[in-house]
GROMACS .gro file of C-alpha atoms in nm:
model
  348
    1UNK     CA    1  -1.756  -1.800  -0.855
    2UNK     CA    2  -1.499  -1.672  -0.608
    3UNK     CA    3  -1.592  -1.343  -0.452
    4UNK     CA    4  -1.522  -1.104  -0.171
    5UNK     CA    5  -1.822  -0.991   0.026
    6UNK     CA    6  -1.670  -0.667   0.147
    7UNK     CA    7  -2.005  -0.532   0.258
    8UNK     CA    8  -2.032  -0.827   0.495
    9UNK     CA    9  -1.685  -0.772   0.631
   10UNK     CA   10  -1.565  -1.115   0.524
   11UNK     CA   11  -1.393  -1.276   0.229
   12UNK     CA   12  -1.486  -1.582   0.027
   13UNK     CA   13  -1.252  -1.758  -0.212
   14UNK     CA   14  -0.934  -1.585  -0.091
   15UNK     CA   15  -0.645  -1.806   0.012
   16UNK     CA   16  -0.443  -1.703   0.315
   17UNK     CA   17  -0.091  -1.639   0.183
   18UNK     CA   18   0.097  -1.797   0.476
   19UNK     CA   19   0.107  -1.841   0.848
   20UNK     CA   20   0.159  -1.506   1.019
   21UNK     CA   21   0.510  -1.387   1.092
   22UNK     CA   22   0.572  -1.290   1.453
   23UNK     CA   23   0.843  -1.151   1.680
   24UNK     CA   24   1.179  -1.303   1.595
   25UNK     CA   25   1.050  -1.421   1.256
   26UNK     CA   26   1.011  -1.058   1.146
   27UNK     CA   27   1.363  -0.982   1.267
   28UNK     CA   28   1.506  -1.280   1.078
   29UNK     CA   29   1.385  -1.155   0.738
   30UNK     CA   30   1.650  -1.009   0.512
   31UNK     CA   31   1.576  -0.639   0.492
   32UNK     CA   32   1.470  -0.501   0.153
   33UNK     CA   33   1.331  -0.154   0.228
   34UNK     CA   34   1.379   0.089   0.515
   35UNK     CA   35   1.174   0.406   0.554
   36UNK     CA   36   1.293   0.647   0.824
   37UNK     CA   37   1.100   0.954   0.940
   38UNK     CA   38   0.949   1.014   0.596
   39UNK     CA   39   0.773   1.348   0.560
   40UNK     CA   40   0.580   1.498   0.269
   41UNK     CA   41   0.457   1.855   0.323
   42UNK     CA   42   0.280   2.026   0.035
   43UNK     CA   43   0.315   2.407   0.037
   44UNK     CA   44   0.003   2.624   0.019
   45UNK     CA   45   0.067   2.928  -0.198
   46UNK     CA   46  -0.146   3.238  -0.228
   47UNK     CA   47  -0.128   3.585  -0.373
   48UNK     CA   48   0.025   3.742  -0.681
   49UNK     CA   49   0.376   3.622  -0.595
   50UNK     CA   50   0.267   3.274  -0.483
   51UNK     CA   51   0.383   3.325  -0.128
   52UNK     CA   52   0.384   3.013   0.089
   53UNK     CA   53   0.128   3.067   0.366
   54UNK     CA   54   0.118   2.716   0.509
   55UNK     CA   55   0.164   2.346   0.447
   56UNK     CA   56  -0.046   2.033   0.408
   57UNK     CA   57   0.119   1.777   0.634
   58UNK     CA   58   0.025   1.476   0.421
   59UNK     CA   59   0.293   1.245   0.565
   60UNK     CA   60   0.448   1.351   0.891
   61UNK     CA   61   0.718   1.115   1.015
   62UNK     CA   62   0.649   0.760   0.888
   63UNK     CA   63   0.902   0.484   0.961
   64UNK     CA   64   0.891   0.110   0.885
   65UNK     CA   65   1.094  -0.172   0.735
   66UNK     CA   66   1.000  -0.435   0.477
   67UNK     CA   67   1.167  -0.774   0.451
   68UNK     CA   68   1.221  -0.979   0.137
   69UNK     CA   69   0.909  -1.177   0.055
   70UNK     CA   70   0.702  -0.984   0.310
   71UNK     CA   71   0.377  -0.793   0.261
   72UNK     CA   72   0.291  -0.481   0.461
   73UNK     CA   73  -0.051  -0.320   0.448
   74UNK     CA   74  -0.108   0.054   0.494
   75UNK     CA   75  -0.465   0.121   0.605
   76UNK     CA   76  -0.663   0.418   0.730
   77UNK     CA   77  -0.932   0.666   0.639
   78UNK     CA   78  -0.920   0.861   0.315
   79UNK     CA   79  -0.669   1.144   0.343
   80UNK     CA   80  -0.453   0.979   0.608
   81UNK     CA   81  -0.147   0.983   0.379
   82UNK     CA   82  -0.112   0.617   0.284
   83UNK     CA   83  -0.105   0.673  -0.095
   84UNK     CA   84   0.132   0.968  -0.057
   85UNK     CA   85   0.362   0.745   0.149
   86UNK     CA   86   0.373   0.486  -0.130
   87UNK     CA   87   0.440   0.746  -0.399
   88UNK     CA   88   0.714   0.908  -0.189
   89UNK     CA   89   0.886   0.570  -0.139
   90UNK     CA   90   0.913   0.542  -0.519
   91UNK     CA   91   0.995   0.912  -0.548
   92UNK     CA   92   0.701   0.968  -0.777
   93UNK     CA   93   0.647   1.246  -0.524
   94UNK     CA   94   0.956   1.412  -0.383
   95UNK     CA   95   0.965   1.376  -0.003
   96UNK     CA   96   1.021   1.686   0.209
   97UNK     CA   97   1.259   1.498   0.439
   98UNK     CA   98   1.340   1.152   0.566
   99UNK     CA   99   1.535   0.859   0.429
  100UNK     CA  100   1.429   0.572   0.205
  101UNK     CA  101   1.678   0.288   0.161
  102UNK     CA  102   1.618   0.008  -0.090
  103UNK     CA  103   1.864  -0.283  -0.097
  104UNK     CA  104   2.111  -0.069   0.097
  105UNK     CA  105   2.088   0.210  -0.162
  106UNK     CA  106   1.957   0.554  -0.064
  107UNK     CA  107   1.655   0.617  -0.288
  108UNK     CA  108   1.596   0.958  -0.133
  109UNK     CA  109   1.945   1.077  -0.233
  110UNK     CA  110   1.982   0.899  -0.567
  111UNK     CA  111   2.064   1.102  -0.875
  112UNK     CA  112   1.870   1.080  -1.198
  113UNK     CA  113   2.065   0.788  -1.351
  114UNK     CA  114   2.083   0.593  -1.023
  115UNK     CA  115   1.713   0.648  -0.957
  116UNK     CA  116   1.633   0.517  -1.305
  117UNK     CA  117   1.818   0.195  -1.225
  118UNK     CA  118   1.646   0.162  -0.888
  119UNK     CA  119   1.302   0.205  -1.043
  120UNK     CA  120   1.356  -0.114  -1.240
  121UNK     CA  121   1.341  -0.292  -0.905
  122UNK     CA  122   1.039  -0.098  -0.769
  123UNK     CA  123   0.704  -0.086  -0.947
  124UNK     CA  124   0.348   0.019  -0.872
  125UNK     CA  125  -0.002  -0.108  -0.947
  126UNK     CA  126  -0.243   0.186  -0.967
  127UNK     CA  127  -0.592   0.201  -0.824
  128UNK     CA  128  -0.784   0.271  -1.146
  129UNK     CA  129  -0.698   0.009  -1.410
  130UNK     CA  130  -0.855   0.217  -1.687
  131UNK     CA  131  -0.698   0.561  -1.641
  132UNK     CA  132  -0.355   0.406  -1.571
  133UNK     CA  133  -0.340   0.244  -1.917
  134UNK     CA  134  -0.280   0.443  -2.236
  135UNK     CA  135  -0.598   0.407  -2.445
  136UNK     CA  136  -0.403   0.465  -2.770
  137UNK     CA  137  -0.168   0.171  -2.714
  138UNK     CA  138  -0.230  -0.200  -2.747
  139UNK     CA  139  -0.150  -0.429  -2.458
  140UNK     CA  140   0.164  -0.546  -2.638
  141UNK     CA  141   0.282  -0.184  -2.669
  142UNK     CA  142   0.200  -0.112  -2.304
  143UNK     CA  143   0.409  -0.408  -2.188
  144UNK     CA  144   0.686  -0.336  -2.437
  145UNK     CA  145   0.730   0.026  -2.322
  146UNK     CA  146   0.912  -0.035  -1.989
  147UNK     CA  147   1.140  -0.294  -2.149
  148UNK     CA  148   1.226  -0.055  -2.431
  149UNK     CA  149   1.291   0.236  -2.194
  150UNK     CA  150   1.526   0.029  -1.978
  151UNK     CA  151   1.682  -0.160  -2.272
  152UNK     CA  152   1.608  -0.513  -2.152
  153UNK     CA  153   1.497  -0.831  -2.333
  154UNK     CA  154   1.614  -0.746  -2.686
  155UNK     CA  155   1.447  -0.861  -3.009
  156UNK     CA  156   1.256  -1.187  -3.002
  157UNK     CA  157   1.310  -1.223  -2.627
  158UNK     CA  158   1.086  -0.925  -2.569
  159UNK     CA  159   0.795  -1.085  -2.756
  160UNK     CA  160   0.845  -1.404  -2.557
  161UNK     CA  161   0.854  -1.201  -2.235
  162UNK     CA  162   0.526  -1.027  -2.319
  163UNK     CA  163   0.358  -1.359  -2.397
  164UNK     CA  164   0.498  -1.503  -2.071
  165UNK     CA  165   0.363  -1.208  -1.867
  166UNK     CA  166   0.016  -1.228  -2.022
  167UNK     CA  167   0.002  -1.599  -1.947
  168UNK     CA  168   0.108  -1.543  -1.586
  169UNK     CA  169  -0.174  -1.298  -1.520
  170UNK     CA  170  -0.438  -1.516  -1.684
  171UNK     CA  171  -0.459  -1.361  -2.031
  172UNK     CA  172  -0.377  -1.513  -2.369
  173UNK     CA  173  -0.098  -1.381  -2.597
  174UNK     CA  174  -0.362  -1.315  -2.865
  175UNK     CA  175  -0.525  -1.057  -2.638
  176UNK     CA  176  -0.206  -0.852  -2.657
  177UNK     CA  177  -0.323  -0.702  -2.986
  178UNK     CA  178  -0.627  -0.544  -2.822
  179UNK     CA  179  -0.671  -0.198  -2.667
  180UNK     CA  180  -0.757  -0.135  -2.298
  181UNK     CA  181  -1.120  -0.040  -2.369
  182UNK     CA  182  -1.180  -0.391  -2.507
  183UNK     CA  183  -1.123  -0.548  -2.166
  184UNK     CA  184  -1.325  -0.571  -1.846
  185UNK     CA  185  -1.211  -0.397  -1.528
  186UNK     CA  186  -1.058  -0.713  -1.385
  187UNK     CA  187  -0.873  -0.787  -1.708
  188UNK     CA  188  -0.738  -0.431  -1.721
  189UNK     CA  189  -0.602  -0.471  -1.369
  190UNK     CA  190  -0.433  -0.793  -1.480
  191UNK     CA  191  -0.265  -0.590  -1.756
  192UNK     CA  192  -0.151  -0.341  -1.492
  193UNK     CA  193  -0.005  -0.625  -1.288
  194UNK     CA  194   0.173  -0.764  -1.596
  195UNK     CA  195   0.322  -0.419  -1.663
  196UNK     CA  196   0.447  -0.403  -1.303
  197UNK     CA  197   0.616  -0.742  -1.352
  198UNK     CA  198   0.772  -0.653  -1.688
  199UNK     CA  199   1.115  -0.557  -1.547
  200UNK     CA  200   1.125  -0.840  -1.293
  201UNK     CA  201   1.114  -0.612  -0.984
  202UNK     CA  202   1.166  -0.703  -0.618
  203UNK     CA  203   0.913  -0.456  -0.473
  204UNK     CA  204   0.561  -0.378  -0.590
  205UNK     CA  205   0.339  -0.115  -0.430
  206UNK     CA  206  -0.032  -0.180  -0.479
  207UNK     CA  207  -0.230   0.143  -0.445
  208UNK     CA  208  -0.572   0.000  -0.359
  209UNK     CA  209  -0.533  -0.258  -0.639
  210UNK     CA  210  -0.884  -0.407  -0.604
  211UNK     CA  211  -1.097  -0.119  -0.475
  212UNK     CA  212  -1.210  -0.015  -0.826
  213UNK     CA  213  -1.318  -0.370  -0.915
  214UNK     CA  214  -1.647  -0.554  -0.873
  215UNK     CA  215  -1.657  -0.765  -0.557
  216UNK     CA  216  -1.690  -1.077  -0.773
  217UNK     CA  217  -1.345  -1.006  -0.923
  218UNK     CA  218  -1.155  -0.891  -0.615
  219UNK     CA  219  -1.074  -1.239  -0.480
  220UNK     CA  220  -0.936  -1.347  -0.817
  221UNK     CA  221  -0.693  -1.053  -0.825
  222UNK     CA  222  -0.586  -1.105  -0.462
  223UNK     CA  223  -0.520  -1.474  -0.526
  224UNK     CA  224  -0.322  -1.378  -0.838
  225UNK     CA  225  -0.105  -1.140  -0.634
  226UNK     CA  226  -0.044  -1.413  -0.375
  227UNK     CA  227   0.056  -1.664  -0.646
  228UNK     CA  228   0.291  -1.418  -0.816
  229UNK     CA  229   0.456  -1.330  -0.486
  230UNK     CA  230   0.544  -1.691  -0.423
  231UNK     CA  231   0.667  -1.750  -0.777
  232UNK     CA  232   0.875  -1.433  -0.820
  233UNK     CA  233   0.976  -1.376  -0.456
  234UNK     CA  234   0.812  -1.035  -0.449
  235UNK     CA  235   0.767  -0.797  -0.159
  236UNK     CA  236   0.446  -0.595  -0.144
  237UNK     CA  237   0.324  -0.273   0.013
  238UNK     CA  238  -0.056  -0.291  -0.016
  239UNK     CA  239  -0.242   0.036   0.033
  240UNK     CA  240  -0.609  -0.020   0.113
  241UNK     CA  241  -0.907   0.096   0.312
  242UNK     CA  242  -1.084  -0.242   0.303
  243UNK     CA  243  -0.970  -0.421   0.619
  244UNK     CA  244  -1.103  -0.753   0.487
  245UNK     CA  245  -0.861  -0.735   0.193
  246UNK     CA  246  -0.544  -0.660   0.389
  247UNK     CA  247  -0.623  -0.929   0.645
  248UNK     CA  248  -0.585  -1.200   0.381
  249UNK     CA  249  -0.280  -1.082   0.192
  250UNK     CA  250  -0.062  -0.899   0.447
  251UNK     CA  251   0.188  -1.027   0.702
  252UNK     CA  252   0.196  -0.698   0.890
  253UNK     CA  253  -0.044  -0.406   0.893
  254UNK     CA  254   0.034  -0.041   0.968
  255UNK     CA  255  -0.261   0.179   1.064
  256UNK     CA  256  -0.221   0.545   0.964
  257UNK     CA  257  -0.399   0.849   1.099
  258UNK     CA  258  -0.336   1.204   0.980
  259UNK     CA  259   0.005   1.133   0.829
  260UNK     CA  260   0.140   0.910   1.106
  261UNK     CA  261   0.150   0.539   1.185
  262UNK     CA  262  -0.041   0.485   1.511
  263UNK     CA  263  -0.019   0.104   1.526
  264UNK     CA  264   0.171  -0.173   1.351
  265UNK     CA  265   0.148  -0.547   1.411
  266UNK     CA  266   0.117  -0.888   1.250
  267UNK     CA  267  -0.224  -0.926   1.089
  268UNK     CA  268  -0.352  -1.179   1.342
  269UNK     CA  269  -0.234  -0.977   1.643
  270UNK     CA  270  -0.392  -0.661   1.502
  271UNK     CA  271  -0.730  -0.818   1.435
  272UNK     CA  272  -0.752  -1.006   1.764
  273UNK     CA  273  -0.582  -0.761   2.001
  274UNK     CA  274  -0.590  -0.408   1.861
  275UNK     CA  275  -0.436  -0.162   2.105
  276UNK     CA  276  -0.489   0.188   1.966
  277UNK     CA  277  -0.839   0.339   2.011
  278UNK     CA  278  -0.844   0.438   1.643
  279UNK     CA  279  -0.767   0.083   1.528
  280UNK     CA  280  -1.034  -0.051   1.763
  281UNK     CA  281  -1.288   0.187   1.609
  282UNK     CA  282  -1.194   0.083   1.255
  283UNK     CA  283  -1.230  -0.286   1.337
  284UNK     CA  284  -1.562  -0.230   1.513
  285UNK     CA  285  -1.697  -0.076   1.191
  286UNK     CA  286  -1.656  -0.402   0.997
  287UNK     CA  287  -2.008  -0.547   0.948
  288UNK     CA  288  -2.075  -0.897   1.078
  289UNK     CA  289  -2.230  -1.128   0.813
  290UNK     CA  290  -2.461  -1.294   1.068
  291UNK     CA  291  -2.770  -1.073   1.124
  292UNK     CA  292  -2.833  -1.242   1.460
  293UNK     CA  293  -2.492  -1.142   1.594
  294UNK     CA  294  -2.476  -0.810   1.774
  295UNK     CA  295  -2.152  -0.618   1.772
  296UNK     CA  296  -2.056  -0.310   1.968
  297UNK     CA  297  -1.981  -0.019   1.737
  298UNK     CA  298  -1.724   0.233   1.857
  299UNK     CA  299  -1.840   0.559   1.701
  300UNK     CA  300  -1.574   0.828   1.680
  301UNK     CA  301  -1.681   1.178   1.774
  302UNK     CA  302  -1.619   1.472   1.545
  303UNK     CA  303  -1.451   1.488   1.206
  304UNK     CA  304  -1.097   1.411   1.097
  305UNK     CA  305  -0.886   1.724   1.168
  306UNK     CA  306  -0.737   1.912   0.876
  307UNK     CA  307  -0.383   1.810   0.776
  308UNK     CA  308  -0.313   2.180   0.728
  309UNK     CA  309  -0.337   2.243   1.103
  310UNK     CA  310  -0.317   1.908   1.284
  311UNK     CA  311  -0.387   1.902   1.660
  312UNK     CA  312  -0.102   1.938   1.904
  313UNK     CA  313   0.022   1.634   2.093
  314UNK     CA  314  -0.146   1.314   1.981
  315UNK     CA  315  -0.326   1.387   1.654
  316UNK     CA  316  -0.609   1.154   1.753
  317UNK     CA  317  -0.682   1.305   2.097
  318UNK     CA  318  -0.980   1.529   1.990
  319UNK     CA  319  -1.175   1.212   1.895
  320UNK     CA  320  -1.039   0.970   2.157
  321UNK     CA  321  -1.259   0.838   2.436
  322UNK     CA  322  -0.951   0.774   2.654
  323UNK     CA  323  -0.815   1.127   2.618
  324UNK     CA  324  -0.587   1.243   2.901
  325UNK     CA  325  -0.418   1.573   2.975
  326UNK     CA  326  -0.079   1.461   2.841
  327UNK     CA  327  -0.240   1.365   2.508
  328UNK     CA  328  -0.304   1.735   2.437
  329UNK     CA  329   0.056   1.840   2.501
  330UNK     CA  330   0.286   1.553   2.406
  331UNK     CA  331   0.312   1.335   2.098
  332UNK     CA  332   0.332   0.959   2.168
  333UNK     CA  333   0.594   0.752   1.988
  334UNK     CA  334   0.561   0.399   1.853
  335UNK     CA  335   0.649   0.156   2.131
  336UNK     CA  336   0.690  -0.220   2.119
  337UNK     CA  337   0.426  -0.369   2.350
  338UNK     CA  338   0.531  -0.726   2.279
  339UNK     CA  339   0.567  -0.972   1.987
  340UNK     CA  340   0.657  -0.700   1.736
  341UNK     CA  341   0.337  -0.513   1.811
  342UNK     CA  342   0.391  -0.136   1.806
  343UNK     CA  343   0.148   0.131   1.921
  344UNK     CA  344   0.169   0.509   1.963
  345UNK     CA  345  -0.056   0.571   2.263
  346UNK     CA  346  -0.007   0.689   2.621
  347UNK     CA  347  -0.229   0.402   2.741
  348UNK     CA  348   0.072   0.176   2.693
   0.00000   0.00000   0.00000
């Protein structure tokens, strides 16, 4: 049986999607999505008149691009803003400011009818495959819903499309008559993937698509996503906290800390030559499967600061072992340190 041994920090049974993209290869990709200085600040209201007394700075100036056929991973600790970033890209959460451009169309400024058309091209796979499926609807009804809402695949074509989607994700057309509770967790996630494919999108955001699954099922779902990407020319944004997962499916990885991207690089460059102290600490926390191998663990001091009142200057400086005076006062920007490797740190 294929499996991912996440607790061992390694993966078994997962195929590497491709050779890593680097430098000029990233630049040569046709651009699909551009995110510029994206911010999502949630107001904190108190009192009888719901007066705004502060903000939660969930996403605080995120920028990146995504090429056609490319996969970017967003990783970081819980609460760093990676899921909020994905939801804001789709405008499932309204961004406070910033610009999101999809296929040269401004998602952040689109009206209701234009946004509806754009959402046919952008879909999401949710983390929990059970709560994201309507328990009162059969699988056929779940897959029919997006096609009915957007008026695509009329009549008999819709039934053929549903059967085609179920087959592509490893389920039989006969299972379409069942309800979500009659499936295992892995099968429910396959239904969620089929629903995301229903409108033939170009971009799919996976919000921790395998974290709620047993480790014995994770590799199967990752391999399925890799196969579907090649067949349908999909672009992915994979949100995850399991570094072993993103290593095998992503071309580039963006590390987030307290609402900001602190490092971005090709997967191989990031895992072999991490620059930012936070990334180095994350990688050092991955367990080694060999009990005889000793590995230095970089333990971060203190707790993650509150996104309500983030530290001045570099957000990471209260926990950084390389902290300097300028880190307290000035905020570092993402700089290219070579071969499309970007880092926000005064060490570079």
